[in-house]
Amino acid sequence: MKNVILYVRVSTDEQADKGFSLRDQEEKLKAYCKTNHLSVLKVYREDYSAKTFERPEMKKLIAYCKQHQELVDELLFVKWDRFSRNTSESYNTINLFTSLGIRPNAIEQPLDLSIPEQGLMLAVYLSVPEVENMRRSQNVIAGMRRALKEGRYVGSPPKGYFMGRDSSNRPVLTPNKDAKYIQKGFEMMLTNVYNQKDVYRALKAEGFETSSTAFYGILRNSLYCGWVHIKAYKDEPEDYIEGIHEPLITKSDFDKVQSILKGRRRQSSKPQLKVNSSFPLRGFVLCPKCDKVLTASTSKGRSKRYSYYHCSTSCGVRLKKEDVHAWFESYLKSISLDENAYQLLSELIEKEFKQLAKKRGIGPKHYEKKRNLETKLERIQELYIDGDLTKDEFKQAKNRIQKLIKELEEKEKQFANKASVEKVYKEGLKGLQDFDKHYLNSDIEHKRLMIGSIFPEKFTFQDEKVRTADINPALLKIMSVNKGLQRIKKKDKSKINDLSSLVGPPGLEPGTF
């Protein structure tokens, strides 16, 4: 009686249907052995792809055969595609078993390899599954690239997202609980005060779970600003497509972070700027003559030490530390809100949101329109199923109706979020109350963070005042409000509560304020 080893395999992407399931294959093989009076030494069960022979159970099988080659006569499997889907590796492995005196064979596709003509059939049995794999792989790649070109991300969701479903029940990236950490990470990088390691440590301390390497990749991933990357393939060049998923940051902020990262890479050979608590403005102030960034240092005089912000070039600009700090603190005072200014701006915001609520209010007509569109969508689906609409006609009508429904849902979402957005505006104003005092009482790290939040770019001093070409427009408004309040105080203190003269014309959008 001959001794045989049975090998059954199903890949992870194959359905466990009849003809593919491990149990079905094993039953067929054992029935064959019983009919042909063969003794089964071992059964190896594999749940792995047949693209290569780097499979756990196949490795064990080969090792067993090498150790007990005198005991094994045949290796049996149901079909040749269960043995392998790689033609070149198959011949090498068949030769290995043959050299051990073991004959591999498929019970449903039996071959006598001692007959030369049977080698042609073996080539067919082995090459057809390999071609099928290649065709399936190309179809998968084509489908994935088609989805990417439509702005639909495919693959495992990145950190900060999970794979949700859109209105058509198709997969779409949706922000999850980690999104807030990624948003904060980009915000901290935008200040140009912290490096990547500082930001990573801060987020990790707050509970963000990721590795430092993965976080550095996050900062460079365009997916977070809403753009999907398509790799080059054959004759198609690399491309970026605007995605359909919700971005965590704006494209402009993402580009600014990339510029900051590139600038730091170029300067990586230079020594890092050491933060000295005596010079919080170091690295932020430009030379009024040559536009180079001022450095700072302290020198020893005859009787005491003197500190300066000075230029490292030959232009010779030297500014006393005490003067620079006094000028800057005066500027902070001009953008800090006192109680009267806070009340005025709060009233402006509240007034604007009330006007927006009237314009964007959602009434019965809104919901009736939405129900009608949903009914139309169901109707065209029925027409398509009945054959009254072609595929293209159905697709065009469906896309148009879904777009209208989505616009109505966005309007509902904006209306629902009105109160929370208004609260965010008011909370932001609270942060500017006594801003100058907060600055003076903060440690060096928080001081530099506050400076970076005010000035997207560097600034300089002219005529003992802060000068910059780029400043947050909200701060400019606050400065004008403060000046207006000061004029009222000087003119007539009894009119301090009459704030109407400072209010701009109606129609100012809170988003631009």
Coordinates of C-alpha atoms in Angstrom, one line a residue:
M1 CA 0.0 0.0 0.0
K2 CA 1.3 3.4 -1.0
N3 CA 1.7 6.2 1.5
V4 CA 0.5 9.7 0.6
I5 CA 0.4 13.2 1.9
L6 CA -2.7 15.3 1.3
Y7 CA -2.5 19.0 0.7
V8 CA -5.6 21.3 0.7
R9 CA -5.5 25.1 0.2
V10 CA -7.8 28.0 0.0
S11 CA -6.6 31.6 -0.2
T12 CA -8.0 34.4 2.0
D13 CA -9.7 36.1 -1.0
E14 CA -11.5 32.9 -2.2
Q15 CA -14.9 32.1 -1.0
A16 CA -15.3 28.9 1.0
D17 CA -17.7 27.5 -1.6
K18 CA -18.0 24.0 -2.9
G19 CA -14.8 23.1 -4.7
F20 CA -12.8 25.6 -2.8
S21 CA -13.5 25.0 0.9
L22 CA -10.8 23.1 2.9
R23 CA -13.4 20.6 4.1
D24 CA -14.7 19.8 0.6
Q25 CA -11.2 19.3 -0.7
E26 CA -10.2 17.0 2.1
E27 CA -13.3 14.9 1.8
K28 CA -12.6 14.4 -2.0
L29 CA -9.0 13.4 -1.3
K30 CA -9.8 11.0 1.4
A31 CA -12.5 9.4 -0.7
Y32 CA -10.0 9.0 -3.5
C33 CA -7.5 7.4 -1.2
K34 CA -10.1 5.0 0.2
T35 CA -11.1 3.9 -3.3
N36 CA -7.5 3.4 -4.5
H37 CA -6.3 1.8 -1.2
L38 CA -3.8 4.6 -0.3
S39 CA -2.6 5.2 3.2
V40 CA -2.8 8.9 4.4
L41 CA 0.3 9.8 6.5
K42 CA -0.5 13.5 7.0
V43 CA -2.9 16.2 5.9
Y44 CA -1.7 19.8 5.5
R45 CA -4.4 22.5 5.5
E46 CA -3.4 26.0 4.1
D47 CA -5.2 29.3 4.1
Y48 CA -2.8 31.2 1.9
S49 CA -2.3 32.6 -1.6
A50 CA -0.6 30.3 -4.2
K51 CA 1.4 33.1 -5.8
T52 CA 4.6 31.8 -4.2
F53 CA 5.7 28.7 -2.2
E54 CA 6.5 30.9 0.8
R55 CA 3.5 29.4 2.6
P56 CA 3.6 28.2 6.2
E57 CA 2.1 24.8 5.7
M58 CA 3.8 24.2 2.4
K59 CA 7.2 24.8 4.1
K60 CA 6.3 22.3 6.9
L61 CA 5.2 19.8 4.2
I62 CA 8.5 20.1 2.3
A63 CA 10.5 19.8 5.5
Y64 CA 8.6 16.7 6.5
C65 CA 9.2 15.1 3.1
K66 CA 12.9 15.8 3.2
Q67 CA 13.1 14.1 6.7
H68 CA 10.9 11.1 5.8
Q69 CA 11.3 10.8 2.0
E70 CA 11.6 7.0 2.3
L71 CA 8.0 6.8 3.7
V72 CA 6.2 9.1 1.3
D73 CA 5.2 7.9 -2.2
E74 CA 2.9 10.6 -3.4
L75 CA 1.7 14.2 -2.7
L76 CA -2.0 14.6 -3.6
F77 CA -4.2 17.6 -4.1
V78 CA -7.5 18.2 -5.9
K79 CA -6.4 20.5 -8.7
W80 CA -3.1 21.9 -9.9
D81 CA -4.2 25.5 -9.0
R82 CA -4.4 24.3 -5.3
F83 CA -0.7 23.3 -5.6
S84 CA 0.4 26.6 -7.2
R85 CA -0.5 29.6 -9.4
N86 CA 3.1 30.4 -10.3
T87 CA 4.4 28.5 -13.3
S88 CA 8.2 29.0 -12.9
E89 CA 8.2 28.2 -9.2
S90 CA 6.0 25.2 -9.7
Y91 CA 8.5 23.4 -12.0
N92 CA 11.3 23.9 -9.5
T93 CA 9.1 22.5 -6.6
I94 CA 7.9 19.6 -8.7
N95 CA 11.6 18.8 -9.5
L96 CA 12.3 19.0 -5.8
F97 CA 9.6 16.4 -4.9
T98 CA 10.7 14.2 -7.8
S99 CA 14.3 14.2 -6.6
L100 CA 13.0 13.0 -3.2
G101 CA 11.2 10.1 -4.9
I102 CA 7.7 11.7 -4.3
R103 CA 5.2 12.1 -7.1
P104 CA 3.0 15.2 -6.9
N105 CA -0.4 14.8 -8.6
A106 CA -3.9 16.3 -8.8
I107 CA -6.8 13.8 -8.5
E108 CA -9.1 15.8 -10.8
Q109 CA -6.4 16.6 -13.3
P110 CA -4.1 13.5 -13.1
L111 CA -0.9 13.5 -15.1
D112 CA 1.8 10.9 -15.7
L113 CA 4.9 13.2 -16.0
S114 CA 7.0 10.3 -17.2
I115 CA 5.2 10.8 -20.6
P116 CA 6.7 13.9 -22.4
E117 CA 3.4 14.8 -24.0
Q118 CA 1.8 15.1 -20.5
G119 CA 4.2 18.0 -19.8
L120 CA 2.1 20.1 -22.2
M121 CA -1.0 19.5 -20.2
L122 CA 1.0 20.4 -17.0
A123 CA 2.0 23.7 -18.6
V124 CA -1.7 24.5 -19.3
Y125 CA -2.9 23.5 -15.8
L126 CA -0.2 25.7 -14.2
S127 CA -0.3 28.7 -16.6
V128 CA -4.1 29.2 -16.7
P129 CA -4.4 30.0 -13.0
E130 CA -1.4 32.3 -13.2
V131 CA -3.0 34.2 -16.1
E132 CA -6.2 34.3 -14.2
N133 CA -4.4 35.8 -11.2
M134 CA -2.7 38.4 -13.5
R135 CA -6.0 39.4 -15.1
R136 CA -7.7 39.7 -11.7
S137 CA -4.8 41.8 -10.4
Q138 CA -5.1 44.1 -13.4
N139 CA -8.9 44.5 -12.9
V140 CA -8.3 45.3 -9.2
I141 CA -5.7 47.9 -10.1
A142 CA -7.9 49.4 -12.8
G143 CA -10.8 49.6 -10.4
M144 CA -8.7 51.2 -7.6
R145 CA -7.3 53.8 -10.0
R146 CA -10.7 54.6 -11.4
A147 CA -12.0 55.2 -7.8
L148 CA -8.9 57.4 -7.1
K149 CA -9.5 59.5 -10.2
E150 CA -13.1 60.1 -8.9
G151 CA -11.5 61.4 -5.7
R152 CA -12.5 58.3 -3.7
Y153 CA -9.7 57.0 -1.5
V154 CA -9.2 53.3 -1.5
G155 CA -7.2 51.2 0.9
S156 CA -6.8 51.1 4.7
P157 CA -8.0 54.4 6.3
P158 CA -5.2 56.6 7.5
K159 CA -4.9 57.8 11.1
G160 CA -7.7 60.3 11.9
Y161 CA -10.2 58.6 9.6
F162 CA -12.4 55.5 9.5
M163 CA -14.1 54.1 6.4
G164 CA -17.7 55.2 6.5
R165 CA -20.5 55.3 3.9
D166 CA -21.8 58.1 1.8
S167 CA -25.4 58.7 0.7
S168 CA -25.0 56.0 -2.1
N169 CA -23.7 53.5 0.5
R170 CA -20.2 53.6 -1.0
P171 CA -17.1 53.7 1.2
V172 CA -15.8 57.2 2.0
L173 CA -13.3 58.5 4.6
T174 CA -14.9 59.9 7.7
P175 CA -13.0 61.8 10.5
N176 CA -12.8 59.9 13.8
K177 CA -11.7 60.7 17.3
D178 CA -8.0 61.1 16.3
A179 CA -8.8 63.9 13.8
K180 CA -8.6 66.6 16.5
Y181 CA -5.0 65.6 17.3
I182 CA -4.0 65.8 13.7
Q183 CA -5.6 69.2 13.3
K184 CA -3.9 70.5 16.4
G185 CA -0.6 69.1 15.1
F186 CA -0.9 71.1 11.9
E187 CA -1.9 74.2 13.9
M188 CA 1.2 74.0 16.1
M189 CA 3.4 73.5 13.0
L190 CA 1.9 76.6 11.4
T191 CA 3.2 78.8 14.3
N192 CA 6.7 77.9 13.1
V193 CA 7.7 77.8 16.8
Y194 CA 7.7 74.1 17.4
N195 CA 9.6 71.4 15.6
Q196 CA 8.1 68.0 14.6
K197 CA 9.4 66.3 17.7
D198 CA 7.9 68.9 20.1
V199 CA 4.5 68.6 18.4
Y200 CA 4.6 64.8 18.5
R201 CA 5.5 64.8 22.2
A202 CA 2.7 67.3 23.0
L203 CA 0.1 65.3 21.2
K204 CA 1.3 62.0 22.7
A205 CA 0.9 63.5 26.1
E206 CA -2.7 64.4 25.3
G207 CA -3.5 60.8 24.3
F208 CA -2.6 60.6 20.6
E209 CA -1.4 57.1 19.9
T210 CA 1.0 56.8 17.0
S211 CA 4.7 56.4 16.3
S212 CA 7.0 59.4 15.7
T213 CA 7.8 58.1 12.2
A214 CA 4.1 57.7 11.3
F215 CA 3.4 61.2 12.7
Y216 CA 6.1 62.7 10.4
G217 CA 4.4 61.0 7.5
I218 CA 1.0 62.5 8.6
L219 CA 2.4 66.0 8.3
R220 CA 3.4 65.3 4.7
N221 CA 0.2 63.5 3.6
S222 CA -1.9 65.6 1.2
L223 CA -4.9 63.4 2.1
Y224 CA -5.5 65.5 5.2
C225 CA -6.1 68.6 3.1
G226 CA -8.5 66.8 0.9
W227 CA -6.3 65.7 -2.0
V228 CA -5.9 62.1 -3.1
H229 CA -2.5 61.0 -4.5
I230 CA -2.4 58.8 -7.6
K231 CA 0.9 57.1 -8.2
A232 CA 2.4 56.9 -11.7
Y233 CA 1.3 53.7 -13.6
K234 CA 2.5 52.6 -17.0
D235 CA 2.1 55.6 -19.3
E236 CA 0.0 57.5 -16.7
P237 CA 1.9 60.2 -14.7
E238 CA 1.6 60.8 -11.0
D239 CA -1.3 63.0 -10.1
Y240 CA -3.3 64.6 -7.3
I241 CA -7.1 64.7 -7.4
E242 CA -9.4 66.6 -5.1
G243 CA -11.0 64.0 -2.9
I244 CA -14.7 63.7 -1.9
H245 CA -13.8 63.1 1.8
E246 CA -13.9 65.8 4.5
P247 CA -10.4 67.5 4.8
L248 CA -9.0 68.1 8.3
I249 CA -7.1 71.2 7.3
T250 CA -7.2 73.7 4.4
K251 CA -4.9 73.3 1.3
S252 CA -3.3 76.7 2.0
D253 CA -2.4 75.7 5.6
F254 CA -1.0 72.3 4.4
D255 CA 1.2 74.1 1.8
K256 CA 2.5 76.4 4.5
V257 CA 3.4 73.5 6.7
Q258 CA 5.3 71.9 3.7
S259 CA 7.2 75.1 3.2
I260 CA 8.1 75.2 6.9
L261 CA 9.3 71.6 6.8
K262 CA 11.3 72.1 3.6
G263 CA 12.9 75.2 5.1
R264 CA 13.9 73.3 8.2
R265 CA 15.5 70.5 6.1
R266 CA 17.6 73.1 4.2
Q267 CA 18.7 74.5 7.6
S268 CA 19.3 71.1 9.3
S269 CA 23.0 71.6 9.1
K270 CA 22.8 74.8 11.1
P271 CA 22.7 74.8 14.9
Q272 CA 19.2 74.8 16.4
L273 CA 18.0 78.1 17.8
K274 CA 18.2 77.9 21.6
V275 CA 15.3 79.5 23.4
N276 CA 16.5 82.0 25.9
S277 CA 13.8 83.2 28.3
S278 CA 15.4 86.7 28.3
F279 CA 14.8 87.1 24.5
P280 CA 11.3 85.8 23.7
L281 CA 11.2 87.8 20.4
R282 CA 14.4 86.2 19.1
G283 CA 13.7 84.7 15.6
F284 CA 10.6 86.8 15.1
V285 CA 12.0 90.3 14.5
L286 CA 13.4 91.4 11.2
C287 CA 16.2 94.0 10.7
P288 CA 14.6 97.3 9.6
K289 CA 17.6 97.8 7.2
C290 CA 18.4 94.5 5.5
D291 CA 15.3 92.3 6.4
K292 CA 17.5 89.6 8.0
V293 CA 16.2 88.0 11.2
L294 CA 17.7 89.7 14.3
T295 CA 19.5 87.6 16.8
A296 CA 20.0 88.6 20.5
S297 CA 22.8 88.5 23.0
T298 CA 24.1 90.1 26.3
S299 CA 27.5 91.8 26.6
K300 CA 29.4 92.8 29.7
G301 CA 30.1 96.6 30.2
R302 CA 32.2 98.3 32.8
S303 CA 29.6 98.2 35.5
K304 CA 26.8 96.1 34.3
R305 CA 25.5 93.8 31.5
Y306 CA 23.7 95.1 28.4
S307 CA 21.2 93.1 26.3
Y308 CA 20.4 93.8 22.6
Y309 CA 18.5 92.5 19.7
H310 CA 21.0 93.0 16.8
C311 CA 21.7 92.1 13.2
S312 CA 24.4 89.6 12.4
T313 CA 25.3 91.3 9.1
S314 CA 27.4 94.4 8.6
C315 CA 24.4 96.8 8.7
G316 CA 25.1 97.4 12.4
V317 CA 21.5 97.6 13.7
R318 CA 21.4 97.2 17.5
L319 CA 18.2 97.6 19.5
K320 CA 18.1 97.7 23.3
K321 CA 16.2 94.7 24.7
E322 CA 14.2 97.0 27.1
D323 CA 13.1 99.2 24.2
V324 CA 12.1 96.3 22.0
H325 CA 10.1 94.7 24.7
A326 CA 8.4 97.9 25.6
W327 CA 7.4 98.6 22.0
F328 CA 6.1 95.1 21.6
E329 CA 4.1 95.2 24.9
S330 CA 2.5 98.4 23.7
Y331 CA 1.5 96.7 20.5
L332 CA -0.1 93.8 22.5
K333 CA -2.0 96.3 24.6
S334 CA -3.5 97.8 21.4
I335 CA -4.9 94.4 20.3
S336 CA -6.0 93.2 23.7
L337 CA -9.7 93.5 24.5
D338 CA -11.0 95.3 27.5
E339 CA -14.5 94.7 28.8
N340 CA -16.2 97.4 26.7
A341 CA -14.5 96.2 23.4
Y342 CA -15.4 92.6 24.2
Q343 CA -19.0 93.5 24.7
L344 CA -19.1 95.5 21.5
L345 CA -17.6 92.7 19.4
S346 CA -19.9 90.1 21.1
E347 CA -22.9 92.1 20.2
L348 CA -21.7 92.4 16.6
I349 CA -21.2 88.6 16.3
E350 CA -24.6 87.9 17.9
K351 CA -26.3 90.4 15.6
E352 CA -24.7 88.9 12.5
F353 CA -25.7 85.3 13.4
K354 CA -29.3 86.4 14.0
Q355 CA -29.3 87.9 10.5
L356 CA -27.8 84.8 9.0
A357 CA -30.4 82.7 10.9
K358 CA -33.2 84.6 9.2
K359 CA -31.6 84.3 5.8
R360 CA -30.7 80.6 6.1
G361 CA -33.8 79.5 8.1
I362 CA -35.2 76.1 7.3
G363 CA -38.9 75.8 7.1
P364 CA -41.5 73.2 5.9
K365 CA -40.8 73.9 2.2
H366 CA -37.2 72.8 2.7
Y367 CA -38.2 69.4 4.0
E368 CA -41.0 69.0 1.5
K369 CA -38.5 69.7 -1.3
K370 CA -36.1 67.0 0.2
R371 CA -38.9 64.4 0.4
N372 CA -39.9 65.1 -3.3
L373 CA -36.3 64.6 -4.4
E374 CA -36.0 61.3 -2.5
T375 CA -39.3 60.2 -4.1
K376 CA -37.9 61.1 -7.5
L377 CA -34.7 59.1 -6.7
E378 CA -36.8 56.0 -5.9
R379 CA -38.9 56.5 -9.1
I380 CA -35.9 56.6 -11.4
Q381 CA -34.5 53.5 -9.8
E382 CA -37.8 51.7 -10.5
L383 CA -37.7 53.0 -14.1
Y384 CA -34.1 51.7 -14.5
I385 CA -35.0 48.3 -13.1
D386 CA -38.0 48.1 -15.5
G387 CA -35.8 49.0 -18.5
D388 CA -37.4 52.4 -19.2
L389 CA -34.1 54.2 -18.6
T390 CA -30.7 53.4 -20.0
K391 CA -27.7 53.0 -17.7
D392 CA -26.3 56.5 -18.7
E393 CA -29.7 58.2 -18.3
F394 CA -30.1 56.6 -14.9
K395 CA -26.6 57.6 -13.8
Q396 CA -27.0 61.2 -14.9
A397 CA -30.4 61.6 -13.2
K398 CA -29.3 59.9 -10.0
N399 CA -26.2 62.1 -9.7
R400 CA -28.2 65.3 -10.3
I401 CA -30.8 64.4 -7.7
Q402 CA -28.2 63.2 -5.1
K403 CA -26.4 66.5 -5.6
L404 CA -29.5 68.5 -4.8
I405 CA -30.3 66.3 -1.8
K406 CA -26.7 66.8 -0.5
E407 CA -27.0 70.6 -0.9
L408 CA -30.2 70.5 1.3
E409 CA -28.4 68.3 3.9
E410 CA -25.5 70.7 4.0
K411 CA -27.9 73.5 4.6
E412 CA -29.4 71.6 7.5
K413 CA -26.0 70.9 8.9
Q414 CA -25.0 74.6 8.7
F415 CA -28.2 75.6 10.4
A416 CA -27.8 73.0 13.2
N417 CA -24.2 74.1 13.8
K418 CA -25.1 77.9 14.0
A419 CA -25.2 77.9 17.8
S420 CA -21.9 76.0 18.2
V421 CA -20.1 78.2 15.7
E422 CA -21.4 81.4 17.4
K423 CA -20.0 80.0 20.7
V424 CA -16.6 79.3 19.1
Y425 CA -16.5 83.0 17.9
K426 CA -17.3 84.3 21.4
E427 CA -14.8 81.9 23.0
G428 CA -12.2 83.2 20.6
L429 CA -12.8 86.7 21.7
K430 CA -12.5 85.7 25.4
G431 CA -9.0 84.5 24.5
L432 CA -8.1 88.0 23.5
Q433 CA -9.2 89.6 26.7
D434 CA -6.2 91.0 28.6
F435 CA -4.0 89.4 26.0
D436 CA -1.0 91.6 27.0
K437 CA -1.3 90.5 30.6
H438 CA -1.4 86.9 29.7
Y439 CA 1.7 87.3 27.6
L440 CA 3.6 88.9 30.4
N441 CA 2.6 86.2 32.9
S442 CA 3.4 83.3 30.6
D443 CA 6.6 81.2 30.4
I444 CA 8.9 81.4 27.4
E445 CA 7.3 78.6 25.4
H446 CA 3.8 80.0 25.7
K447 CA 5.1 83.5 24.9
R448 CA 6.6 82.3 21.6
L449 CA 3.4 80.4 20.8
M450 CA 1.3 83.5 21.3
I451 CA 3.7 85.6 19.1
G452 CA 3.5 83.0 16.4
S453 CA -0.3 83.0 16.5
I454 CA -0.4 86.8 15.9
F455 CA 2.2 87.0 13.1
P456 CA 2.0 84.5 10.3
E457 CA 5.2 86.1 9.0
K458 CA 8.1 88.0 10.8
F459 CA 7.7 91.6 11.8
T460 CA 10.0 94.6 12.4
F461 CA 10.0 97.9 14.3
Q462 CA 9.8 101.4 12.7
D463 CA 9.4 104.6 14.7
E464 CA 9.1 102.5 17.9
K465 CA 6.1 100.6 16.6
V466 CA 5.5 97.2 15.2
R467 CA 5.3 97.0 11.4
T468 CA 4.3 94.0 9.4
A469 CA 2.8 93.3 6.0
D470 CA 0.8 90.3 7.1
I471 CA -1.4 90.5 10.2
N472 CA -4.6 88.7 11.2
P473 CA -7.5 90.9 9.9
A474 CA -9.4 90.2 13.2
L475 CA -6.6 91.9 15.1
L476 CA -6.8 95.0 12.8
K477 CA -10.5 95.3 13.6
I478 CA -9.8 95.0 17.4
M479 CA -7.2 97.7 17.1
S480 CA -9.7 100.0 15.4
V481 CA -12.3 99.3 18.0
N482 CA -9.9 100.0 20.8
K483 CA -8.8 103.3 19.2
G484 CA -12.5 104.3 18.8
L485 CA -13.2 103.5 22.5
Q486 CA -10.2 105.6 23.5
R487 CA -11.5 108.6 21.5
I488 CA -14.8 108.3 23.2
K489 CA -13.2 108.2 26.6
K490 CA -11.2 111.3 25.9
K491 CA -14.2 113.2 24.4
D492 CA -16.9 112.3 26.9
K493 CA -16.8 109.5 29.5
S494 CA -20.6 109.6 29.8
K495 CA -20.8 108.2 26.2
I496 CA -18.6 105.2 26.9
N497 CA -21.6 102.8 26.6
D498 CA -22.7 104.3 23.3
L499 CA -21.0 101.8 21.0
S500 CA -23.1 102.2 17.9
S501 CA -20.7 104.7 16.3
L502 CA -18.0 102.0 16.2
V503 CA -20.2 99.4 14.5
G504 CA -19.4 98.9 10.8
P505 CA -22.1 98.7 8.1
P506 CA -24.3 95.6 8.2
G507 CA -23.4 92.6 6.0
L508 CA -20.0 91.8 7.6
E509 CA -19.6 88.0 7.5
P510 CA -18.4 86.5 10.8
G511 CA -16.2 84.1 8.7
T512 CA -14.2 87.0 7.4
F513 CA -14.2 89.0 10.6

